Coordinates of C-alpha atoms and ligand atoms in Angstrom, one line a residue:
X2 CA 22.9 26.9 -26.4
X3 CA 20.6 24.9 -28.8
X4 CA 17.2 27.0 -28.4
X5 CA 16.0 25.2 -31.4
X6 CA 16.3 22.0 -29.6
X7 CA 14.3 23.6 -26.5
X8 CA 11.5 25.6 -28.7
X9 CA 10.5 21.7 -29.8
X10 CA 11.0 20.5 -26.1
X11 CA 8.1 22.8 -25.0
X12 CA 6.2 22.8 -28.4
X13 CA 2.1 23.0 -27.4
X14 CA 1.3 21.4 -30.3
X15 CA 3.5 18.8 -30.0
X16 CA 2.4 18.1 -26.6
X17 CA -1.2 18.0 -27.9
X18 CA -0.5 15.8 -30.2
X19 CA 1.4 13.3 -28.8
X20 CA -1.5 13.4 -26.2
X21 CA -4.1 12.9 -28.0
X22 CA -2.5 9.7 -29.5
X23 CA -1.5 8.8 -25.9
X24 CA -5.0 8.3 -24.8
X25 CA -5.8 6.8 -27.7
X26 CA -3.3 4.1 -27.1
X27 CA -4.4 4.2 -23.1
X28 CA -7.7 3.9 -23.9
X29 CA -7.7 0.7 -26.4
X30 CA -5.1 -0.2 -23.7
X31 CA -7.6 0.0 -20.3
X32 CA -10.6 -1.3 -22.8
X33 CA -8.0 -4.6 -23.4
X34 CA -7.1 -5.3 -20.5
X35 CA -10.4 -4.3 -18.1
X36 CA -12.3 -6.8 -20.7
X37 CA -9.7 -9.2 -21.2
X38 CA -9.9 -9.0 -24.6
X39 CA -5.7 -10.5 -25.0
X40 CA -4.7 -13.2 -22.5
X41 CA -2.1 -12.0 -20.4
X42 CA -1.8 -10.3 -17.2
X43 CA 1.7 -10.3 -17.5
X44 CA 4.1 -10.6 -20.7
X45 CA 7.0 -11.9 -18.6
X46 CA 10.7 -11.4 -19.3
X47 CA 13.8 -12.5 -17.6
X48 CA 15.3 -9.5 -16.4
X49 CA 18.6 -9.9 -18.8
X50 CA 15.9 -10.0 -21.3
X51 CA 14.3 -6.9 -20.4
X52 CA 17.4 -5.1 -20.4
X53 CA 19.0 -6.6 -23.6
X54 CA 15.2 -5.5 -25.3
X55 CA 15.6 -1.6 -23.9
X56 CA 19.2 -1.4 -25.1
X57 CA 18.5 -2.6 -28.4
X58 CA 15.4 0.3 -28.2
X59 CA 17.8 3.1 -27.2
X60 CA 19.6 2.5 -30.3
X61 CA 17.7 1.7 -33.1
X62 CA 14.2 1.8 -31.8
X63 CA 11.3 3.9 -33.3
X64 CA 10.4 6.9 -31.0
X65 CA 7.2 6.1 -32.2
X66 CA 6.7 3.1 -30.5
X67 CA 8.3 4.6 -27.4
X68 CA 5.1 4.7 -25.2
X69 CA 3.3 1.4 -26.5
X70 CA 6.4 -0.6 -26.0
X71 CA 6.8 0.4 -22.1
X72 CA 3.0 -0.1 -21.9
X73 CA 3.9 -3.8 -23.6
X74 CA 6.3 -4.7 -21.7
X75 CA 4.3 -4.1 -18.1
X76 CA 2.4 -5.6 -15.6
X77 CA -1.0 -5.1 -16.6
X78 CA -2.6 -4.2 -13.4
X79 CA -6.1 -3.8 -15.1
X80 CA -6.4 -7.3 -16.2
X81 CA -8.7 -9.4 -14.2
X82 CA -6.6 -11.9 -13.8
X83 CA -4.3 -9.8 -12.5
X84 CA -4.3 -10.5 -8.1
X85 CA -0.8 -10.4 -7.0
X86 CA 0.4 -7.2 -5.0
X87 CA -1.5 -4.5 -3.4
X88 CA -1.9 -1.6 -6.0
X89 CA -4.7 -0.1 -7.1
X90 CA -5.7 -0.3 -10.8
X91 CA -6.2 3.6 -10.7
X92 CA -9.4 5.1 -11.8
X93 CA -8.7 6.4 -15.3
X94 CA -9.4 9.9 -14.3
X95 CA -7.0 10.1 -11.9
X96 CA -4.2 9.6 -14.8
X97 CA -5.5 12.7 -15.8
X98 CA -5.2 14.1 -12.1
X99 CA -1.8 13.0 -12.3
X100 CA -1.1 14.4 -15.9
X101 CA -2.3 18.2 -14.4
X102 CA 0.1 17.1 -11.2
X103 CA 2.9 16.4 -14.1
X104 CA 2.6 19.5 -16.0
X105 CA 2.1 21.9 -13.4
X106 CA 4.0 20.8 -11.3
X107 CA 3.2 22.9 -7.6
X108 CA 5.6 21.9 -5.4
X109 CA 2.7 21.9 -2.2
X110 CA 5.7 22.3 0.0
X111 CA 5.0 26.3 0.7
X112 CA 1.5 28.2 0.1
X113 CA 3.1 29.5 -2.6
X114 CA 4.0 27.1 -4.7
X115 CA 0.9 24.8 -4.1
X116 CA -2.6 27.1 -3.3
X117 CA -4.4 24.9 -4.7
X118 CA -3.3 21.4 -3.5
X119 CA -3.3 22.9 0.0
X120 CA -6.2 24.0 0.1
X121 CA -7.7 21.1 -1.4
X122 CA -5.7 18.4 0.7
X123 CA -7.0 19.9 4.2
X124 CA -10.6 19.3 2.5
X125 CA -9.8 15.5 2.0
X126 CA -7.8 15.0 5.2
X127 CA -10.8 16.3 6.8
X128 CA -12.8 14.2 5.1
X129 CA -10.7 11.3 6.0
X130 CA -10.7 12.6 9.9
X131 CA -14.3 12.2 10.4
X132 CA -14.7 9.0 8.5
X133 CA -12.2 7.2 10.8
X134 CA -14.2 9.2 14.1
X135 CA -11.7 11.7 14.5
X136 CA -12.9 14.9 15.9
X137 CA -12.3 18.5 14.7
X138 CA -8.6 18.7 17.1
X139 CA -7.5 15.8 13.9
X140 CA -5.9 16.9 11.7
X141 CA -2.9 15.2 9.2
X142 CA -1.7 15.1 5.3
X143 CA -0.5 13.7 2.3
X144 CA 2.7 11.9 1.7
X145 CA 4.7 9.8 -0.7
X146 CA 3.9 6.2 0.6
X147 CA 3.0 4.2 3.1
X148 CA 6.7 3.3 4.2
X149 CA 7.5 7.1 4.5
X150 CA 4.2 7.9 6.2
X151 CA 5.2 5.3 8.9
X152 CA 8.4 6.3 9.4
X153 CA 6.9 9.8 9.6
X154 CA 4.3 8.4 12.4
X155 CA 7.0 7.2 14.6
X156 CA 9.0 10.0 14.7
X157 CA 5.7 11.8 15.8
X158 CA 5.1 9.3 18.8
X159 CA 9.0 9.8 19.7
X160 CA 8.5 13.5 20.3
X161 CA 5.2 13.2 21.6
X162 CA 5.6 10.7 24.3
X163 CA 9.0 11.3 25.4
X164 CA 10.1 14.0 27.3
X165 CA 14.0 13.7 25.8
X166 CA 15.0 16.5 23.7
X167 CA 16.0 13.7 20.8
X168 CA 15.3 15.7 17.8
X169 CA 18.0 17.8 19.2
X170 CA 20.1 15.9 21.6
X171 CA 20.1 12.1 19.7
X172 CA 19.5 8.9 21.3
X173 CA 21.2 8.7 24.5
X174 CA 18.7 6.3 26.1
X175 CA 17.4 3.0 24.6
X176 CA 14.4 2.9 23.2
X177 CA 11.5 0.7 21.9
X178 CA 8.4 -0.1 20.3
X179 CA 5.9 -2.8 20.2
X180 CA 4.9 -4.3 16.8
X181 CA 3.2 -8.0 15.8
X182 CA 5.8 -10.1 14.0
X183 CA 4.0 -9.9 11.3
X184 CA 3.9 -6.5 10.9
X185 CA 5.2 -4.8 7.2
X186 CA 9.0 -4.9 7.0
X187 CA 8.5 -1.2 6.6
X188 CA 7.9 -0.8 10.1
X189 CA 11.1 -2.6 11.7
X190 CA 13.0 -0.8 8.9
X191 CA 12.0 3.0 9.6
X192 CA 12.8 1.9 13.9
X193 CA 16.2 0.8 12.7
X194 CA 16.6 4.4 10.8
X195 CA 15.5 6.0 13.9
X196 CA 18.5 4.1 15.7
X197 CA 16.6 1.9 17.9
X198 CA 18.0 -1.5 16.2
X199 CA 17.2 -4.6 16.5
X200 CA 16.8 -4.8 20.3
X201 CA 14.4 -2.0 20.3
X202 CA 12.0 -3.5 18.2
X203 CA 9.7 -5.6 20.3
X204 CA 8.3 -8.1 18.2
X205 CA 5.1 -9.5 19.4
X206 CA 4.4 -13.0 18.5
X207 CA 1.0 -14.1 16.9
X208 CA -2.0 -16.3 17.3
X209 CA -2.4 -19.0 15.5
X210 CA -5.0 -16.9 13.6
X211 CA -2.1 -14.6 12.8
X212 CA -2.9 -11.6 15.0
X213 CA -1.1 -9.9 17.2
X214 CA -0.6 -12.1 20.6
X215 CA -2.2 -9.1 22.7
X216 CA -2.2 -11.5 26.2
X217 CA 1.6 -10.8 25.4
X218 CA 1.6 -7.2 25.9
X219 CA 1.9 -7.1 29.2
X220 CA 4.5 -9.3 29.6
X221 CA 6.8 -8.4 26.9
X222 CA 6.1 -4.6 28.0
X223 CA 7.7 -5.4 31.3
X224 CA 10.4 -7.9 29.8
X225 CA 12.0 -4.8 28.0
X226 CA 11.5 -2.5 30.6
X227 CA 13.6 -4.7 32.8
X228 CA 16.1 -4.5 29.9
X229 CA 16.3 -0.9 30.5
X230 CA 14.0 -0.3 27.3
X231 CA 11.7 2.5 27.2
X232 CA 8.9 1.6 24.9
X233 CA 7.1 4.7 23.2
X234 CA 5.1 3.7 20.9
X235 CA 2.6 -0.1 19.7
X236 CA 1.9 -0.7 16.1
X237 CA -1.0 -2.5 14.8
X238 CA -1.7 -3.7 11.3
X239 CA -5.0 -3.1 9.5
X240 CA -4.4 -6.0 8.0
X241 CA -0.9 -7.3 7.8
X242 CA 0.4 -7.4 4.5
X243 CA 1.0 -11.2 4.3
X244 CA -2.2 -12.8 5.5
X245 CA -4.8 -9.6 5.0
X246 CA -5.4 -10.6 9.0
X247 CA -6.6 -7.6 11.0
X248 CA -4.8 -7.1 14.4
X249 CA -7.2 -6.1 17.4
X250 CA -7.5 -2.5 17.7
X251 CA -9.3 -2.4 20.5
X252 CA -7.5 -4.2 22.7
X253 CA -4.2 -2.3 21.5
X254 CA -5.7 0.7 22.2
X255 CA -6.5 -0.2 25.7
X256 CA -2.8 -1.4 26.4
X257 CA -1.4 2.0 24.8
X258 CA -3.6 3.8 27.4
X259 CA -3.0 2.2 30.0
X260 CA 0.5 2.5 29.7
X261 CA 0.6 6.1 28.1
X262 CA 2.3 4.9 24.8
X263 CA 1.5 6.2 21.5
X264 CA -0.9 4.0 19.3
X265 CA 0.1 3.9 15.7
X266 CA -2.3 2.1 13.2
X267 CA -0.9 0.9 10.0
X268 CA -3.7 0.7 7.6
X269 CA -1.9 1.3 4.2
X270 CA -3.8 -1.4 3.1
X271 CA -7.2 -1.9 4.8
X272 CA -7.3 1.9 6.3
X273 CA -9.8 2.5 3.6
X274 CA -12.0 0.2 5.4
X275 CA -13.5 2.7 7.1
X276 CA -15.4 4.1 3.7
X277 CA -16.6 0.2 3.6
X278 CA -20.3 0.2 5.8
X279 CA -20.2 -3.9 5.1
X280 CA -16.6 -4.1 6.9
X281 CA -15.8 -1.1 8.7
X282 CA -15.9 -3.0 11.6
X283 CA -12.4 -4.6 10.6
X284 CA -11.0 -1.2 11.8
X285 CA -12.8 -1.0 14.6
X286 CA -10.9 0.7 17.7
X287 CA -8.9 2.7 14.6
X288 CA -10.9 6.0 16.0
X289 CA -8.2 5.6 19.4
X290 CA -5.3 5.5 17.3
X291 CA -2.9 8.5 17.8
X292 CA -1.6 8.2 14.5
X293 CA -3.1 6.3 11.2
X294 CA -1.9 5.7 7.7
X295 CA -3.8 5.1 5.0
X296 CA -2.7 4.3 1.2
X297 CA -5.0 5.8 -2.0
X298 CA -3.2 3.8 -4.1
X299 CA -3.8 0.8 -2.7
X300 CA -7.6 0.4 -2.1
X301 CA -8.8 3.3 -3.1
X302 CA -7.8 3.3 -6.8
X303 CA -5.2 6.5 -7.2
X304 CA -2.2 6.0 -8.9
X305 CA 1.5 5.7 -6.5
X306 CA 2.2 7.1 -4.6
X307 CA -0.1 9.2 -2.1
X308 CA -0.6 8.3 1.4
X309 CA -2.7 9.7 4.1
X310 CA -1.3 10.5 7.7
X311 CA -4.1 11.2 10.5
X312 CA -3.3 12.1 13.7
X313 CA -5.7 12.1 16.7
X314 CA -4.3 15.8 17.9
X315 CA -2.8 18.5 15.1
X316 CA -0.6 19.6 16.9
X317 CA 1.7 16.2 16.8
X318 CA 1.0 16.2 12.7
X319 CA 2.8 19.9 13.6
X320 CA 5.9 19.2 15.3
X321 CA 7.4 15.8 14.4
X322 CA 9.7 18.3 12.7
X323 CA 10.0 21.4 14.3
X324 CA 13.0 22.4 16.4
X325 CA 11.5 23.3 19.3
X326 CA 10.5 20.5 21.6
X327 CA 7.7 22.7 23.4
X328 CA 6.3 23.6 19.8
X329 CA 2.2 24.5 20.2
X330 CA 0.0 25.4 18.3
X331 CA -1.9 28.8 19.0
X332 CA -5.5 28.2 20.6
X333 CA -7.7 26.3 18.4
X334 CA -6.3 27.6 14.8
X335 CA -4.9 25.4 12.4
X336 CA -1.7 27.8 12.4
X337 CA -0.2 27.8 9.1
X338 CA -1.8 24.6 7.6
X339 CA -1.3 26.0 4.0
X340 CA 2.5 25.1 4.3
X341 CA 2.3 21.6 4.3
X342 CA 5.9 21.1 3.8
X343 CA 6.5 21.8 7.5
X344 CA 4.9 18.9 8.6
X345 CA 6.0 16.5 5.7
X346 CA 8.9 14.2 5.5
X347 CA 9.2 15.8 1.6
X348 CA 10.5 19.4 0.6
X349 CA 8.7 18.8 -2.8
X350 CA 6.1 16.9 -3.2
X351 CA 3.8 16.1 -6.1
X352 CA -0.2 17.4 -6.0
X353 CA -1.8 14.6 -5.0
X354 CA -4.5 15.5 -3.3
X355 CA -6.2 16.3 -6.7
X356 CA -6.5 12.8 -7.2
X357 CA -8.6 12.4 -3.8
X358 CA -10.8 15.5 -4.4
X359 CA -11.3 14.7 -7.5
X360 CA -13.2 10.8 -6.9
X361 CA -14.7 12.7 -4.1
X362 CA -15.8 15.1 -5.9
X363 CA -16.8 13.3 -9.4
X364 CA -17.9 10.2 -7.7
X365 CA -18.8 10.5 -3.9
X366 CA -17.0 8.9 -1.0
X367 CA -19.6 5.4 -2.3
X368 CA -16.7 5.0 -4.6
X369 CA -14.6 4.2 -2.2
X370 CA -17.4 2.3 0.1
X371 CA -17.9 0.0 -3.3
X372 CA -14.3 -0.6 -4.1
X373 CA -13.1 -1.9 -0.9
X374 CA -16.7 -3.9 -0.2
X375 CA -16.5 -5.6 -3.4
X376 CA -13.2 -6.6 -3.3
X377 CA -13.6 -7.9 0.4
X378 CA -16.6 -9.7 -1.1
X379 CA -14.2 -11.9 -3.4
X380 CA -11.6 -12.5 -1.0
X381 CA -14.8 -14.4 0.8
X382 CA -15.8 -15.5 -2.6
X383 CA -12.2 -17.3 -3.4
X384 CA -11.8 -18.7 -0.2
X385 CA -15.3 -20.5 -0.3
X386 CA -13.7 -21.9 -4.1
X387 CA -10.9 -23.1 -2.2
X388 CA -12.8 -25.1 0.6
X389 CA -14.9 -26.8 -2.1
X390 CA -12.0 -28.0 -4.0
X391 CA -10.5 -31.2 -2.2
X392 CA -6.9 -30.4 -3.4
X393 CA -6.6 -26.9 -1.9
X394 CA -6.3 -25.7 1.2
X395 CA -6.6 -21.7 3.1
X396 CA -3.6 -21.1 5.3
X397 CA -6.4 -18.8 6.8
X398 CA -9.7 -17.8 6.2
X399 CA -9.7 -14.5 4.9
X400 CA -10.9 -11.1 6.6
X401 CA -9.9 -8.6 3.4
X402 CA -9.0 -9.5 -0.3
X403 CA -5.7 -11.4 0.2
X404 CA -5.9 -15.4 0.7
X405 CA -3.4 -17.2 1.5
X406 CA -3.5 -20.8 -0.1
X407 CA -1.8 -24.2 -1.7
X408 CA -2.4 -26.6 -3.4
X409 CA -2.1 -30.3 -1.7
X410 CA -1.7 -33.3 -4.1
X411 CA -2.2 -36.3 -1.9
X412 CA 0.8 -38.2 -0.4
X413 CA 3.9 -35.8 -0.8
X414 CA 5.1 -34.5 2.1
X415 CA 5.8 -31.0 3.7
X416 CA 9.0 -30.4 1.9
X417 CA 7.8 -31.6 -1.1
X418 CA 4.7 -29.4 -1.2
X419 CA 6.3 -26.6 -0.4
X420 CA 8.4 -27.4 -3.7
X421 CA 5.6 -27.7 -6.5
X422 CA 3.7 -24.6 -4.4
X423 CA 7.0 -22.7 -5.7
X424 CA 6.9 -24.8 -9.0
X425 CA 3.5 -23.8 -9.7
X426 CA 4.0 -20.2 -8.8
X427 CA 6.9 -19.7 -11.2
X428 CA 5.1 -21.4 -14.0
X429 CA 2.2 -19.2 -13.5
X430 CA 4.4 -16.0 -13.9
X431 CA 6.5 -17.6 -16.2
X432 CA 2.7 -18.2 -18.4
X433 CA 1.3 -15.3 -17.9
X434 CA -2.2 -15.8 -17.9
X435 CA -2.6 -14.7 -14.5
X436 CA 0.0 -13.2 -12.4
X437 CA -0.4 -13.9 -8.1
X438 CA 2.4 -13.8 -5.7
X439 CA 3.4 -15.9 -2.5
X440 CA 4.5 -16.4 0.9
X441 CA 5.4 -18.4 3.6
X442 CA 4.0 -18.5 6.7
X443 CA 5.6 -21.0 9.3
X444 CA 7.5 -23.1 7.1
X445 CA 4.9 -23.3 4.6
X446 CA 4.5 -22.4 1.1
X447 CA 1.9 -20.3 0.2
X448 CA 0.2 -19.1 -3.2
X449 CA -1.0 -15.6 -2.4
X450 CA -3.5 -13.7 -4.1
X451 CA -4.7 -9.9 -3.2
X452 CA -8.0 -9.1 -5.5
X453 CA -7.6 -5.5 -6.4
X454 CA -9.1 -5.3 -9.9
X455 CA -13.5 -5.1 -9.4
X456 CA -14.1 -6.6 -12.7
X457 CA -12.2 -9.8 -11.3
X458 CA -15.1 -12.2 -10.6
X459 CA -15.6 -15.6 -9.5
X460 CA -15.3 -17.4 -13.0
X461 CA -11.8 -15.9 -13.1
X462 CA -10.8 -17.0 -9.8
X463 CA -12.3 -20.3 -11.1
X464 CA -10.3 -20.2 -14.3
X465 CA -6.7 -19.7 -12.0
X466 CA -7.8 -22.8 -9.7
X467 CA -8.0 -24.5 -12.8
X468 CA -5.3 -24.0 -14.3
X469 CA -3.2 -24.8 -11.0
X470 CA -4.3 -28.1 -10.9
X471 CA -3.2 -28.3 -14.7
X472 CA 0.3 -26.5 -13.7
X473 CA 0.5 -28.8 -10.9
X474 CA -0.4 -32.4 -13.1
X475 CA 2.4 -31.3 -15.5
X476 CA 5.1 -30.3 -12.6
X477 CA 4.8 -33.8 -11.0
X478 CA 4.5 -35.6 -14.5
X479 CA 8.0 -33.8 -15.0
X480 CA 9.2 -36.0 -12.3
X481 CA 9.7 -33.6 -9.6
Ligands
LIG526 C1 1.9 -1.7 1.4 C2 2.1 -1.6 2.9 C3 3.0 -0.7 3.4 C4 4.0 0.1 2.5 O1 3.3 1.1 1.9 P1 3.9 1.8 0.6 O2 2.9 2.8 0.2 O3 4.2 0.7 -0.4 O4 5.2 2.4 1.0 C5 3.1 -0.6 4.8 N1 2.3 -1.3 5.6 C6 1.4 -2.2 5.1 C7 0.5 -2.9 6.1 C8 1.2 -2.3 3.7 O5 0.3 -3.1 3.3

């Protein structure tokens, strides 16, 4: 055994030293890229590229340069011009959270292995409980992502609603749920893991305003019931990920109740709307959810992943994993809440809760209430950009921070629109100057841009219609 080798491995001053000059670089970094001090949001490589670059590293790279070359050869989420996908740029002190997470390493999963982080995530779930209107029989937790915390949701509303012993017997019945078509693929995916395949997924069409059809409910209820589907559980999206369109909670809520389903609220993204006193009432109805997920590294600027799961009544967030179907909890104690391992998806799982109580803690929940309002603000902001330009066009107007949009040069058809959209996407990733994303919603091609970053302001989202019209001059001049 080389012991040498390890005595360096866990040198303290070696640690200190390399992160010290780690910050450094972070810092200079952060103070870049926040202030656009270089150009790009994103220093694109093909991916055979990339990988021909790291090979080349591994072998006859400078350790020294280890750390700035990953940090080179990244998305810079920072940058201002940076509003393509739905991650936070995380609050610089909750790198450090996560450095303590890194080196400390509590597991969370048992008491012992986490006192802290237990005790400090039923502080923030509470937190989060009341915000949303909850009342003191809430309860919930952290876990790793939105996907997983979904998943985790629905297997909650499976044992809740049904009386089937499925945990323990399987699936011998079919059964269903009830989601808008535009719902997160996350959500079809974690019914297909639960076996309910692609005939128990209901999918509800949508408005043209791309919400949930809810005059379809009814209908589509009975429709699968006929088909000898039992349905336990709707979905709503707070917003859906494509169009940042909020689906109506309220009126979910009322079908669920009516029909003694389980009411699930994805709000990974917009969840943290309920912090926002300007748009809380995008979420509104969220307080009759059974179950609702919330992201902190989505708008509420933590690092990925760490998700929040809220349920109505503890003692579902208690026995989505528990053997015993008839599982309660004893009168009005939060029995064994310092294990959060039994209610979690995870064995191990990373302390992320430090991350919440710290913001909370350093900065008040107004951080949060001025991250998601201001970034809110500018997807109202871009979208009155786009209707004052005569070649662009909304696919929607916006009721969060994503905006759907294209650009329209007169006289080419559907098709061909479609096309230079793509065109212009690519050479804007390809460029580098700003990096957005896109979709397509109905057979049409879509720029997309999510504003996540608050120093991005209106003379950026300027600068990008700009240079789209200058993209799209030299596509077409290209002869397209
Ligand atoms: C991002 C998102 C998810 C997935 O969350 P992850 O944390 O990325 O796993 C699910 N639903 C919606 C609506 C989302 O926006």
């Amino acid at each position: 055994m080389n012991n040498e080798l390890l005595k360096q491995v866990y040198n303290p001053s070696h640690f200190k030293n390399n992160g010290h000059l780690l910050i450094d670089q972070l810092a200079t970094h952060l103070d870049d890229k926040l202030h656009k001090k270089s150009r790009n949001a994103i220093p694109w490589n093909e991916p055979d590229q990339e990988l021909q670059f790291w090979r080349e590293f591994f072998i006859h790279g400078d350790k020294n340069d280890l750390f700035k070359e990953i940090t080179n050869h990244t998305t810079h989420i920072h940058h201002p011009h940076y509003i393509g996908h739905q991650v936070s740029p995380p609050a610089p002190i909750t790198a450090l959270t996560g450095m303590i997470s890194s080196l400390l390493n509590n597991g969370t999963a048992v008491y012992e292995m986490g006192m802290a982080s237990n005790a400090i995530e039923r502080i923030v779930i509470d937190i989060i409980c009341d915000k949303i209107g909850y009342n003191t029989n809430s309860s919930g937790f952290l876990t790793s992502g939105g996907t997983l915390a979904n998943l985790t949701a629905l297997l909650s509303a499976r044992k809740a609603i049904l009386k089937q012993d499925i945990w323990n017997n399987g699936n011998q019945t079919q059964l269903g749920i009830m989601v808008s078509a535009e719902a997160h693929y996350c959500v079809d995916r974690a019914a297909r893991i639960m076996g309910l395949g692609e005939q128990g997924i209901i999918k509800i069409p949508v408005t043209k305003e791309f919400r949930m059809n809810t005059d379809l409910l009814k209908l589509k209820f009975k429709e699968a019931k006929e088909k000898g589907i039992e349905i336990f559980a709707i979905v709503g999206s707070a917003p859906s990920t494509a169009t940042g369109i909020f689906d109506d909670l309220t009126a979910i809520s009322s079908f669920a109740k009516e029909h003694d389903i389980w009411f699930h609220v994805d709000g990974a993204h917009g969840g943290a709307g309920i912090f926002s006193k300007k748009y809380k009432y995008t979420v509104k109805g969220i307080e009759n959810a059974d179950s609702v997920v919330i992201d902190g590294h989505k708008m509420m600027m933590m690092p990925a992943l760490t998700t929040a799961l809220l349920f109505k009544n503890e003692v579902h967030a208690k026995t989505t994993f528990s053997q015993k179907a008839d599982y309660l909890l004893s009168d009005s104690e939060h029995e064994d809440w310092y294990n959060s391992g039994k209610r979690t998806f995870e064995c191990t799982k990373n302390m992320m809760s430090i991350h919440w109580f710290t913001l909370l803690k350093l900065y008040g929940e107004e951080v949060f209430d001025a991250n998601v309002t201001s970034l809110y603000d500018m997807g109202a902001v871009f979208s009155k950009l786009i209707e004052g330009e005569p070649n662009f066009e909304l696919a929607l107007k916006p009721m969060s921070n994503i905006v759907c949009f294209r650009y329209c040069e007169p006289g080419l058809n559907t098709e061909n629109l479609n096309e230079l959209n793509v065109k212009i996407r690519q050479a804007l990733l390809h460029d580098g100057e700003f990096y957005i994303v896109q979709t397509k919603l109905n057979g049409i091609q879509y720029m997309r841009i999510t504003v996540m970053n608050p120093f991005t302001k209106t003379v950026h989202l300027q600068q990008l219609l700009n240079k789209i019209k200058i993209e799209s001059k030299d596509i077409l001049s290209n002869g397209q």
